[in-house]
Amino acid sequence: MAVTTRFAPSPTGRLHVGNLRTALHNWMLARKAGGTFLLRIDDTDAARSEERFVDAIRADLAWLGLEPDGEERQSARLAHYEAAFERLKASGRVYPAYETAQELDLKRKVALGRGLPPIYDRAALSMSEAERAAKEAEGVAPHWRFKLDHDTPIEWLDGIRGPQHFDPAQLSDPVVRRADGSWLYMMPSAVDDIEMGVTDVLRGEDHVSNTAVQIQMFTALDAQPPRFAHEALLVGSEGKLSKRLGSLGCDAFRETGIEPEAIVALLARIGTSQPVEPIADRAALVESFDLGHFGRAPARFDETELARINTAIVHQLPFDHVARRLPEGMGAAAWESIRPNLERVGDAADWWNVVTGPIVTPEFDAETLAFLAEAARVLTWSDDPWGGLTGALKESTGRKGKALFLPLRQALTGRDHGPDMHTLLPLIGEDEARARLSRHAPA
Ligand code: GLU
Protein backbone atom coordinates (compact mmCIF):
# COMPACT_ATOMS: atom_id res chain seq x y z
CA MET A 1 0.00 0.00 0.00
CA ALA A 2 1.30 3.46 -0.88
CA VAL A 3 2.52 5.38 2.15
CA THR A 4 0.59 8.46 3.28
CA THR A 5 1.74 10.54 6.21
CA ARG A 6 0.38 13.73 7.65
CA PHE A 7 1.54 16.67 9.70
CA ALA A 8 -1.40 17.91 11.77
CA PRO A 9 -0.70 21.19 13.55
CA SER A 10 -3.33 23.18 15.37
CA PRO A 11 -3.19 26.77 14.09
CA THR A 12 -3.20 28.26 17.57
CA GLY A 13 0.35 29.61 17.40
CA ARG A 14 3.56 29.55 15.42
CA LEU A 15 5.36 26.28 14.74
CA HIS A 16 8.30 25.71 17.06
CA VAL A 17 11.33 23.58 16.48
CA GLY A 18 9.65 20.47 17.95
CA ASN A 19 6.76 20.80 15.46
CA LEU A 20 9.20 21.40 12.61
CA ARG A 21 10.96 18.19 13.49
CA THR A 22 7.71 16.20 13.39
CA ALA A 23 6.80 17.80 10.06
CA LEU A 24 10.22 16.99 8.63
CA HIS A 25 10.11 13.35 9.71
CA ASN A 26 6.66 12.86 8.22
CA TRP A 27 7.85 14.49 5.00
CA MET A 28 10.92 12.25 4.91
CA LEU A 29 8.96 9.12 5.67
CA ALA A 30 6.63 9.86 2.75
CA ARG A 31 9.41 10.92 0.37
CA LYS A 32 11.53 7.89 1.09
CA ALA A 33 8.58 5.61 0.26
CA GLY A 34 7.57 7.66 -2.78
CA GLY A 35 4.32 8.36 -0.93
CA THR A 36 2.15 11.32 -0.04
CA PHE A 37 2.70 13.92 2.65
CA LEU A 38 -0.41 15.77 3.81
CA LEU A 39 -0.78 18.96 5.79
CA ARG A 40 -3.84 18.68 7.97
CA ILE A 41 -4.90 21.82 9.77
CA ASP A 42 -6.42 20.74 13.09
CA ASP A 43 -8.69 23.74 13.51
CA THR A 44 -11.76 22.32 15.23
CA ASP A 45 -11.07 24.69 18.10
CA ALA A 46 -12.60 27.73 16.41
CA ALA A 47 -11.96 30.03 19.34
CA ARG A 48 -8.21 29.43 19.44
CA SER A 49 -7.48 28.82 15.75
CA GLU A 50 -6.37 31.81 13.68
CA GLU A 51 -6.00 32.21 9.94
CA ARG A 52 -2.69 34.06 10.30
CA PHE A 53 -1.24 30.96 11.95
CA VAL A 54 -2.49 28.78 9.07
CA ASP A 55 -0.66 31.13 6.68
CA ALA A 56 2.44 31.04 8.85
CA ILE A 57 2.41 27.23 8.95
CA ARG A 58 2.29 27.08 5.15
CA ALA A 59 5.04 29.68 4.85
CA ASP A 60 7.28 27.90 7.36
CA LEU A 61 6.90 24.56 5.59
CA ALA A 62 7.62 26.22 2.24
CA TRP A 63 10.73 27.93 3.65
CA LEU A 64 11.99 24.58 4.89
CA GLY A 65 11.20 22.96 1.54
CA LEU A 66 8.61 20.63 3.08
CA GLU A 67 5.78 21.40 0.71
CA PRO A 68 2.83 19.10 1.28
CA ASP A 69 1.21 17.10 -1.52
CA GLY A 70 -2.21 18.08 -0.25
CA GLU A 71 -3.89 20.15 2.43
CA GLU A 72 -6.96 19.34 4.49
CA ARG A 73 -8.78 21.33 7.13
CA GLN A 74 -10.81 19.90 9.91
CA SER A 75 -13.17 22.89 10.00
CA ALA A 76 -14.27 21.94 6.47
CA ARG A 77 -15.01 18.36 7.46
CA LEU A 78 -17.47 18.70 10.31
CA ALA A 79 -20.13 16.69 8.42
CA HIS A 80 -17.71 13.74 8.34
CA TYR A 81 -17.28 13.84 12.11
CA GLU A 82 -21.03 14.09 12.56
CA ALA A 83 -21.51 10.98 10.41
CA ALA A 84 -18.85 8.99 12.28
CA PHE A 85 -20.34 10.14 15.58
CA GLU A 86 -23.79 8.92 14.52
CA ARG A 87 -22.32 5.53 13.67
CA LEU A 88 -20.60 5.30 17.05
CA LYS A 89 -23.79 6.36 18.74
CA ALA A 90 -25.77 3.70 16.89
CA SER A 91 -23.28 1.03 17.95
CA GLY A 92 -23.31 2.22 21.54
CA ARG A 93 -19.67 3.36 21.47
CA VAL A 94 -20.39 6.93 22.53
CA TYR A 95 -22.56 7.93 25.45
CA PRO A 96 -23.86 11.16 26.89
CA ALA A 97 -22.51 12.41 30.21
CA TYR A 98 -23.73 15.33 32.28
CA GLU A 99 -21.10 15.97 34.93
CA THR A 100 -19.89 19.51 35.28
CA ALA A 101 -16.18 20.31 35.23
CA GLN A 102 -16.35 20.84 39.01
CA GLU A 103 -17.99 17.46 39.59
CA LEU A 104 -15.34 15.73 37.50
CA ASP A 105 -12.61 17.57 39.33
CA LEU A 106 -14.04 16.43 42.64
CA LYS A 107 -14.20 12.80 41.44
CA ARG A 108 -10.54 13.01 40.44
CA LYS A 109 -9.54 14.41 43.82
CA VAL A 110 -11.48 11.75 45.69
CA ALA A 111 -9.87 8.97 43.63
CA LEU A 112 -6.38 10.41 44.14
CA GLY A 113 -7.13 10.82 47.84
CA ARG A 114 -7.89 7.10 48.03
CA GLY A 115 -4.67 6.32 46.21
CA LEU A 116 -6.56 5.30 43.07
CA PRO A 117 -5.81 6.37 39.49
CA PRO A 118 -8.11 9.26 38.49
CA ILE A 119 -10.06 7.28 35.90
CA TYR A 120 -13.58 8.37 34.97
CA ASP A 121 -16.00 6.12 36.87
CA ARG A 122 -18.55 5.77 34.03
CA ALA A 123 -21.33 7.02 36.29
CA ALA A 124 -23.09 8.44 33.22
CA LEU A 125 -23.26 4.97 31.67
CA SER A 126 -25.51 3.70 34.44
CA MET A 127 -27.94 6.62 34.33
CA SER A 128 -31.53 5.63 33.62
CA GLU A 129 -33.61 7.15 30.83
CA ALA A 130 -35.53 9.06 33.48
CA GLU A 131 -32.37 10.51 35.03
CA ARG A 132 -31.19 11.64 31.63
CA ALA A 133 -34.54 13.16 30.82
CA ALA A 134 -34.43 15.03 34.13
CA LYS A 135 -31.02 16.52 33.26
CA GLU A 136 -32.23 17.57 29.84
CA ALA A 137 -35.36 19.10 31.39
CA GLU A 138 -33.05 21.14 33.65
CA GLY A 139 -31.46 22.42 30.45
CA VAL A 140 -28.21 20.51 30.91
CA ALA A 141 -26.85 19.44 27.50
CA PRO A 142 -24.60 16.38 27.59
CA HIS A 143 -21.02 16.07 26.48
CA TRP A 144 -20.14 12.75 24.87
CA ARG A 145 -17.62 10.11 25.79
CA PHE A 146 -16.18 7.30 23.71
CA LYS A 147 -16.76 3.98 25.44
CA LEU A 148 -13.54 2.03 25.54
CA ASP A 149 -13.83 -1.71 25.10
CA HIS A 150 -12.43 -2.97 28.39
CA ASP A 151 -12.30 -6.56 27.16
CA THR A 152 -9.86 -5.97 24.35
CA PRO A 153 -6.30 -5.18 25.36
CA ILE A 154 -4.73 -2.46 23.24
CA GLU A 155 -1.57 -3.49 21.47
CA TRP A 156 0.57 -2.15 18.68
CA LEU A 157 4.07 -2.45 17.40
CA ASP A 158 5.39 1.07 17.57
CA GLY A 159 7.84 1.99 14.82
CA ILE A 160 10.15 3.57 17.39
CA ARG A 161 9.13 2.29 20.82
CA GLY A 162 8.58 -1.34 19.90
CA PRO A 163 5.68 -3.42 21.29
CA GLN A 164 3.17 -1.33 23.25
CA HIS A 165 0.50 -2.60 25.56
CA PHE A 166 -2.34 -0.75 27.30
CA ASP A 167 -5.11 -2.03 29.52
CA PRO A 168 -8.18 -0.04 28.42
CA ALA A 169 -9.67 -0.34 31.91
CA GLN A 170 -6.83 1.86 33.12
CA LEU A 171 -7.89 4.67 30.79
CA SER A 172 -10.77 7.14 31.10
CA ASP A 173 -13.40 7.04 28.40
CA PRO A 174 -12.33 10.16 26.51
CA VAL A 175 -14.68 13.06 25.91
CA VAL A 176 -15.05 13.36 22.14
CA ARG A 177 -17.65 16.07 21.92
CA ARG A 178 -18.41 19.07 24.12
CA ALA A 179 -21.86 20.03 25.31
CA ASP A 180 -21.93 22.85 22.75
CA GLY A 181 -21.51 20.27 19.96
CA SER A 182 -17.87 21.12 19.21
CA TRP A 183 -15.26 18.38 18.74
CA LEU A 184 -12.24 17.54 20.78
CA TYR A 185 -9.08 16.44 19.02
CA MET A 186 -9.36 12.69 19.48
CA MET A 187 -12.17 11.51 17.21
CA PRO A 188 -11.85 13.88 14.22
CA SER A 189 -8.20 12.92 14.02
CA ALA A 190 -9.03 9.21 13.80
CA VAL A 191 -11.81 9.87 11.27
CA ASP A 192 -9.42 11.91 9.12
CA ASP A 193 -6.67 9.32 9.30
CA ILE A 194 -9.17 6.74 8.07
CA GLU A 195 -10.76 8.81 5.33
CA MET A 196 -7.50 10.32 4.09
CA GLY A 197 -5.90 6.91 3.85
CA VAL A 198 -3.12 7.75 6.31
CA THR A 199 -0.90 4.68 6.57
CA ASP A 200 1.68 6.00 9.03
CA VAL A 201 1.13 8.25 12.03
CA LEU A 202 4.43 9.62 13.26
CA ARG A 203 4.21 12.06 16.15
CA GLY A 204 5.61 12.95 19.54
CA GLU A 205 5.54 10.53 22.44
CA ASP A 206 3.16 12.86 24.27
CA HIS A 207 0.53 11.22 22.03
CA VAL A 208 1.17 7.61 23.09
CA SER A 209 -1.93 7.36 25.31
CA ASN A 210 -4.02 9.09 22.62
CA THR A 211 -2.91 6.36 20.24
CA ALA A 212 -4.18 3.71 22.65
CA VAL A 213 -7.63 5.31 22.59
CA GLN A 214 -7.58 6.03 18.87
CA ILE A 215 -6.74 2.41 18.03
CA GLN A 216 -10.07 1.46 19.59
CA MET A 217 -11.77 4.23 17.62
CA PHE A 218 -10.36 2.87 14.35
CA THR A 219 -11.69 -0.55 15.22
CA ALA A 220 -15.06 0.84 16.33
CA LEU A 221 -15.29 2.56 12.93
CA ASP A 222 -14.44 -0.72 11.15
CA ALA A 223 -11.07 0.55 9.98
CA GLN A 224 -7.62 -0.96 10.18
CA PRO A 225 -5.43 1.26 12.41
CA PRO A 226 -2.43 2.82 10.65
CA ARG A 227 1.14 2.10 11.70
CA PHE A 228 2.14 4.27 14.65
CA ALA A 229 5.51 5.61 15.69
CA HIS A 230 6.17 8.02 18.54
CA GLU A 231 9.37 9.94 18.71
CA ALA A 232 11.07 11.01 21.90
CA LEU A 233 10.59 14.64 22.68
CA LEU A 234 13.03 17.38 21.92
CA VAL A 235 15.00 18.90 24.77
CA GLY A 236 17.42 21.81 24.96
CA SER A 237 21.18 21.34 25.14
CA GLU A 238 20.95 21.49 28.93
CA GLY A 239 18.83 18.35 28.72
CA LYS A 240 15.57 19.90 29.80
CA LEU A 241 12.37 20.76 28.00
CA SER A 242 13.22 24.41 27.76
CA LYS A 243 10.87 27.34 27.37
CA ARG A 244 13.14 28.65 24.68
CA LEU A 245 12.48 25.66 22.40
CA GLY A 246 8.78 26.41 22.58
CA SER A 247 9.30 29.82 21.03
CA LEU A 248 12.09 29.01 18.62
CA GLY A 249 10.77 28.87 15.09
CA CYS A 250 11.51 29.75 11.49
CA ASP A 251 11.47 33.52 12.01
CA ALA A 252 14.12 33.32 14.70
CA PHE A 253 16.24 31.02 12.56
CA ARG A 254 15.93 33.23 9.50
CA GLU A 255 16.81 36.34 11.51
CA THR A 256 20.00 34.78 12.84
CA GLY A 257 21.09 33.65 9.39
CA ILE A 258 20.33 29.96 9.80
CA GLU A 259 19.67 28.25 6.47
CA PRO A 260 16.69 25.91 6.12
CA GLU A 261 19.13 23.22 4.95
CA ALA A 262 20.96 23.46 8.27
CA ILE A 263 17.78 23.02 10.32
CA VAL A 264 16.73 20.12 8.13
CA ALA A 265 20.14 18.43 8.39
CA LEU A 266 20.14 18.79 12.18
CA LEU A 267 16.52 17.84 12.85
CA ALA A 268 16.77 14.86 10.52
CA ARG A 269 19.44 13.27 12.67
CA ILE A 270 19.24 14.37 16.32
CA GLY A 271 17.78 11.66 18.49
CA THR A 272 18.91 9.00 16.02
CA SER A 273 21.93 6.73 15.94
CA GLN A 274 23.16 8.52 12.81
CA PRO A 275 25.69 11.33 13.09
CA VAL A 276 24.54 14.92 12.59
CA GLU A 277 26.31 16.05 9.44
CA PRO A 278 26.09 19.15 7.25
CA ILE A 279 24.26 17.34 4.47
CA ALA A 280 22.75 19.90 2.08
CA ASP A 281 21.56 17.23 -0.33
CA ARG A 282 17.94 16.50 0.60
CA ALA A 283 17.84 13.28 -1.41
CA ALA A 284 20.81 11.90 0.54
CA LEU A 285 19.12 12.74 3.85
CA VAL A 286 15.87 11.14 2.72
CA GLU A 287 17.72 8.05 1.56
CA SER A 288 19.33 7.58 4.98
CA PHE A 289 16.07 8.12 6.89
CA ASP A 290 14.89 5.09 8.84
CA LEU A 291 12.66 4.93 11.94
CA GLY A 292 14.87 2.07 13.11
CA HIS A 293 17.62 4.64 13.77
CA PHE A 294 15.49 6.56 16.27
CA GLY A 295 16.28 6.15 19.94
CA ARG A 296 14.04 6.38 22.98
CA ALA A 297 16.14 8.99 24.75
CA PRO A 298 15.13 12.65 24.28
CA ALA A 299 16.64 14.34 21.25
CA ARG A 300 18.95 17.17 22.18
CA PHE A 301 18.65 20.40 20.26
CA ASP A 302 21.84 22.38 20.60
CA GLU A 303 22.03 25.84 19.06
CA THR A 304 25.83 25.70 18.97
CA GLU A 305 25.61 22.55 16.91
CA LEU A 306 23.08 24.22 14.64
CA ALA A 307 25.45 27.15 14.10
CA ARG A 308 28.28 24.74 13.26
CA ILE A 309 26.14 22.82 10.77
CA ASN A 310 24.93 26.10 9.32
CA THR A 311 28.45 27.35 8.66
CA ALA A 312 29.35 24.11 6.91
CA ILE A 313 26.15 24.28 4.86
CA VAL A 314 26.80 27.91 3.83
CA HIS A 315 30.20 26.80 2.50
CA GLN A 316 28.41 24.42 0.14
CA LEU A 317 25.62 26.64 -1.16
CA PRO A 318 25.78 27.28 -4.89
CA PHE A 319 25.56 30.83 -6.23
CA ASP A 320 22.14 30.32 -7.82
CA HIS A 321 20.75 29.35 -4.45
CA VAL A 322 21.81 32.58 -2.75
CA ALA A 323 22.01 35.08 -5.63
CA ARG A 324 18.93 37.07 -4.71
CA ARG A 325 20.17 37.53 -1.15
CA LEU A 326 23.56 38.92 -2.22
CA PRO A 327 24.47 42.58 -2.68
CA GLU A 328 23.85 44.15 -6.09
CA GLY A 329 26.70 43.34 -8.48
CA MET A 330 28.10 40.43 -6.54
CA GLY A 331 28.52 37.56 -8.99
CA ALA A 332 29.30 33.85 -8.89
CA ALA A 333 33.08 34.31 -8.74
CA ALA A 334 32.75 36.66 -5.78
CA TRP A 335 30.38 34.29 -4.00
CA GLU A 336 32.74 31.39 -4.46
CA SER A 337 35.71 33.42 -3.27
CA ILE A 338 33.96 34.78 -0.19
CA ARG A 339 31.82 31.77 0.75
CA PRO A 340 34.51 29.84 2.70
CA ASN A 341 34.83 32.80 5.08
CA LEU A 342 31.18 33.09 5.97
CA GLU A 343 29.16 31.85 8.89
CA ARG A 344 26.01 33.37 7.42
CA VAL A 345 25.02 34.28 3.88
CA GLY A 346 24.13 37.76 5.13
CA ASP A 347 27.78 38.40 6.03
CA ALA A 348 28.71 38.22 2.34
CA ALA A 349 27.92 41.94 2.16
CA ASP A 350 30.83 42.75 4.52
CA TRP A 351 33.29 41.06 2.21
CA TRP A 352 31.70 42.54 -0.87
CA ASN A 353 32.28 45.96 0.71
CA VAL A 354 35.93 45.01 1.06
CA VAL A 355 36.02 44.24 -2.66
CA THR A 356 34.28 47.42 -3.76
CA GLY A 357 35.82 49.66 -1.06
CA PRO A 358 36.50 52.05 0.41
CA ILE A 359 38.52 50.17 2.99
CA VAL A 360 40.33 51.31 6.12
CA THR A 361 43.90 50.11 6.47
CA PRO A 362 46.21 50.11 9.49
CA GLU A 363 49.06 52.59 9.90
CA PHE A 364 52.12 51.09 8.23
CA ASP A 365 55.72 51.74 9.26
CA ALA A 366 58.23 53.24 6.82
CA GLU A 367 59.73 49.93 5.83
CA THR A 368 56.32 48.45 5.02
CA LEU A 369 55.35 51.58 3.10
CA ALA A 370 58.41 51.12 0.91
CA PHE A 371 57.48 47.50 0.39
CA LEU A 372 53.95 48.44 -0.67
CA ALA A 373 55.30 51.04 -3.09
CA GLU A 374 57.40 48.32 -4.64
CA ALA A 375 54.29 46.13 -4.83
CA ALA A 376 52.38 48.83 -6.69
CA ARG A 377 55.28 49.14 -9.09
CA VAL A 378 55.60 45.44 -9.93
CA LEU A 379 51.87 44.66 -10.05
CA THR A 380 50.89 43.20 -13.41
CA TRP A 381 47.56 41.78 -14.41
CA SER A 382 47.07 38.20 -15.53
CA ASP A 383 44.82 35.23 -14.82
CA ASP A 384 46.51 35.04 -11.45
CA PRO A 385 47.60 38.54 -10.42
CA TRP A 386 48.17 37.51 -6.79
CA GLY A 387 50.52 34.68 -7.80
CA GLY A 388 52.35 37.08 -10.11
CA LEU A 389 52.59 39.85 -7.51
CA THR A 390 53.82 37.71 -4.65
CA GLY A 391 56.24 35.83 -6.94
CA ALA A 392 57.78 39.07 -8.20
CA LEU A 393 58.03 40.57 -4.70
CA LYS A 394 59.63 37.48 -3.28
CA GLU A 395 62.26 37.80 -5.95
CA SER A 396 62.85 41.52 -5.61
CA THR A 397 62.59 41.91 -1.81
CA GLY A 398 63.56 38.49 -0.48
CA ARG A 399 60.49 38.54 1.77
CA LYS A 400 58.52 35.39 2.32
CA GLY A 401 55.71 34.00 4.50
CA LYS A 402 53.87 36.41 6.72
CA ALA A 403 56.27 39.31 6.03
CA LEU A 404 55.38 38.99 2.37
CA PHE A 405 51.68 38.27 2.54
CA LEU A 406 50.30 40.15 5.55
CA PRO A 407 51.12 43.75 4.54
CA LEU A 408 49.74 43.08 1.07
CA ARG A 409 46.54 41.64 2.45
CA GLN A 410 46.21 44.55 4.89
CA ALA A 411 46.79 47.15 2.21
CA LEU A 412 44.45 45.46 -0.26
CA THR A 413 41.63 44.50 2.11
CA GLY A 414 42.12 46.34 5.39
CA ARG A 415 41.96 42.98 7.19
CA ASP A 416 44.44 40.48 8.58
CA HIS A 417 42.46 37.45 7.45
CA GLY A 418 39.94 36.65 4.79
CA PRO A 419 39.22 34.90 1.54
CA ASP A 420 42.02 33.46 -0.55
CA MET A 421 43.79 36.39 -2.21
CA HIS A 422 44.16 34.37 -5.42
CA THR A 423 40.40 34.65 -5.89
CA LEU A 424 39.83 37.97 -4.12
CA LEU A 425 42.38 40.12 -5.93
CA PRO A 426 40.83 39.59 -9.41
CA LEU A 427 37.53 40.80 -7.92
CA ILE A 428 39.16 44.00 -6.62
CA GLY A 429 40.50 44.65 -10.13
CA GLU A 430 43.73 46.06 -11.42
CA ASP A 431 43.16 49.81 -11.06
CA GLU A 432 41.68 49.58 -7.60
CA ALA A 433 44.41 47.18 -6.47
CA ARG A 434 47.12 49.52 -7.71
CA ALA A 435 45.41 52.44 -6.05
CA ARG A 436 45.18 50.61 -2.73
CA LEU A 437 48.86 49.68 -2.84
CA SER A 438 50.17 53.05 -3.99
CA ARG A 439 47.94 55.01 -1.63
CA HIS A 440 50.58 54.23 0.95
CA ALA A 441 53.52 55.25 -1.18
CA PRO A 442 55.51 58.16 0.32
CA ALA A 443 54.65 61.29 -1.65
N1 GLU B 1 -3.19 18.64 16.34
C1 GLU B 1 -2.49 17.63 17.07
C2 GLU B 1 -1.26 18.23 17.70
O1 GLU B 1 -0.81 19.26 17.23
C3 GLU B 1 -2.12 16.52 16.13
C4 GLU B 1 -1.56 15.32 16.74
C5 GLU B 1 -1.45 14.22 15.74
O2 GLU B 1 -0.45 14.19 15.02
O3 GLU B 1 -2.39 13.42 15.64
O4 GLU B 1 -0.75 17.74 18.69
Short mmCIF file of N, CA, C and O and ligand atoms in Angstrom, two decimals, residues 6-10 19 22 40 42 185 189 193 201-204 206-207 214, ligand 1:
data_model
loop_
_atom_site.label_atom_id
_atom_site.label_comp_id
_atom_site.label_asym_id
_atom_site.label_seq_id
_atom_site.Cartn_x
_atom_site.Cartn_y
_atom_site.Cartn_z
N ARG A 6 0.95 12.40 7.50
CA ARG A 6 0.38 13.73 7.65
C ARG A 6 1.06 14.47 8.79
O ARG A 6 1.53 13.89 9.77
N PHE A 7 1.11 15.79 8.63
CA PHE A 7 1.54 16.67 9.70
C PHE A 7 0.28 17.44 10.07
O PHE A 7 -0.37 18.00 9.19
N ALA A 8 -0.07 17.41 11.36
CA ALA A 8 -1.40 17.91 11.77
C ALA A 8 -1.33 18.98 12.84
O ALA A 8 -1.75 18.76 13.98
N PRO A 9 -0.80 20.14 12.52
CA PRO A 9 -0.70 21.19 13.55
C PRO A 9 -2.04 21.87 13.82
O PRO A 9 -2.90 21.93 12.94
N SER A 10 -2.19 22.34 15.03
CA SER A 10 -3.33 23.18 15.37
C SER A 10 -2.90 24.62 15.16
O SER A 10 -1.86 25.02 15.69
N ASN A 19 7.74 21.04 16.53
CA ASN A 19 6.76 20.80 15.46
C ASN A 19 7.47 20.63 14.12
O ASN A 19 7.08 19.78 13.30
N THR A 22 8.76 17.17 13.73
CA THR A 22 7.71 16.20 13.39
C THR A 22 7.31 16.34 11.92
O THR A 22 7.13 15.33 11.22
N ARG A 40 -2.46 18.65 7.47
CA ARG A 40 -3.84 18.68 7.97
C ARG A 40 -3.93 19.74 9.05
O ARG A 40 -3.24 19.66 10.07
N ASP A 42 -5.52 21.17 12.01
CA ASP A 42 -6.42 20.74 13.09
C ASP A 42 -7.07 21.97 13.72
O ASP A 42 -6.63 22.43 14.78
N TYR A 185 -10.08 16.93 19.97
CA TYR A 185 -9.08 16.44 19.02
C TYR A 185 -9.24 14.96 18.64
O TYR A 185 -9.10 14.58 17.47
N SER A 189 -9.51 13.34 14.49
CA SER A 189 -8.20 12.92 14.02
C SER A 189 -8.24 11.48 13.49
O SER A 189 -7.70 11.18 12.42
N ASP A 193 -7.71 10.29 9.65
CA ASP A 193 -6.67 9.32 9.30
C ASP A 193 -7.28 8.17 8.48
O ASP A 193 -6.66 7.68 7.55
N VAL A 201 1.25 7.11 11.13
CA VAL A 201 1.13 8.25 12.03
C VAL A 201 2.43 8.34 12.82
O VAL A 201 2.76 7.42 13.58
N LEU A 202 3.15 9.41 12.58
CA LEU A 202 4.43 9.62 13.26
C LEU A 202 4.31 10.93 14.02
O LEU A 202 4.09 11.99 13.42
N ARG A 203 4.40 10.87 15.33
CA ARG A 203 4.21 12.06 16.15
C ARG A 203 4.96 11.92 17.46
O ARG A 203 5.60 10.90 17.71
N GLY A 204 4.84 12.93 18.29
CA GLY A 204 5.61 12.95 19.54
C GLY A 204 5.07 11.95 20.55
O GLY A 204 3.90 11.56 20.52
N ASP A 206 4.25 12.35 23.43
CA ASP A 206 3.16 12.86 24.27
C ASP A 206 1.80 12.36 23.77
O ASP A 206 0.79 12.53 24.45
N HIS A 207 1.78 11.73 22.58
CA HIS A 207 0.53 11.22 22.03
C HIS A 207 0.33 9.71 22.25
O HIS A 207 -0.64 9.15 21.74
N GLN A 214 -7.22 5.91 20.29
CA GLN A 214 -7.58 6.03 18.87
C GLN A 214 -7.58 4.66 18.18
O GLN A 214 -8.38 4.44 17.27
N1 GLU B 1 -3.19 18.64 16.34
C1 GLU B 1 -2.49 17.63 17.07
C2 GLU B 1 -1.26 18.23 17.70
O1 GLU B 1 -0.81 19.26 17.23
C3 GLU B 1 -2.12 16.52 16.13
C4 GLU B 1 -1.56 15.32 16.74
C5 GLU B 1 -1.45 14.22 15.74
O2 GLU B 1 -0.45 14.19 15.02
O3 GLU B 1 -2.39 13.42 15.64
O4 GLU B 1 -0.75 17.74 18.69
#
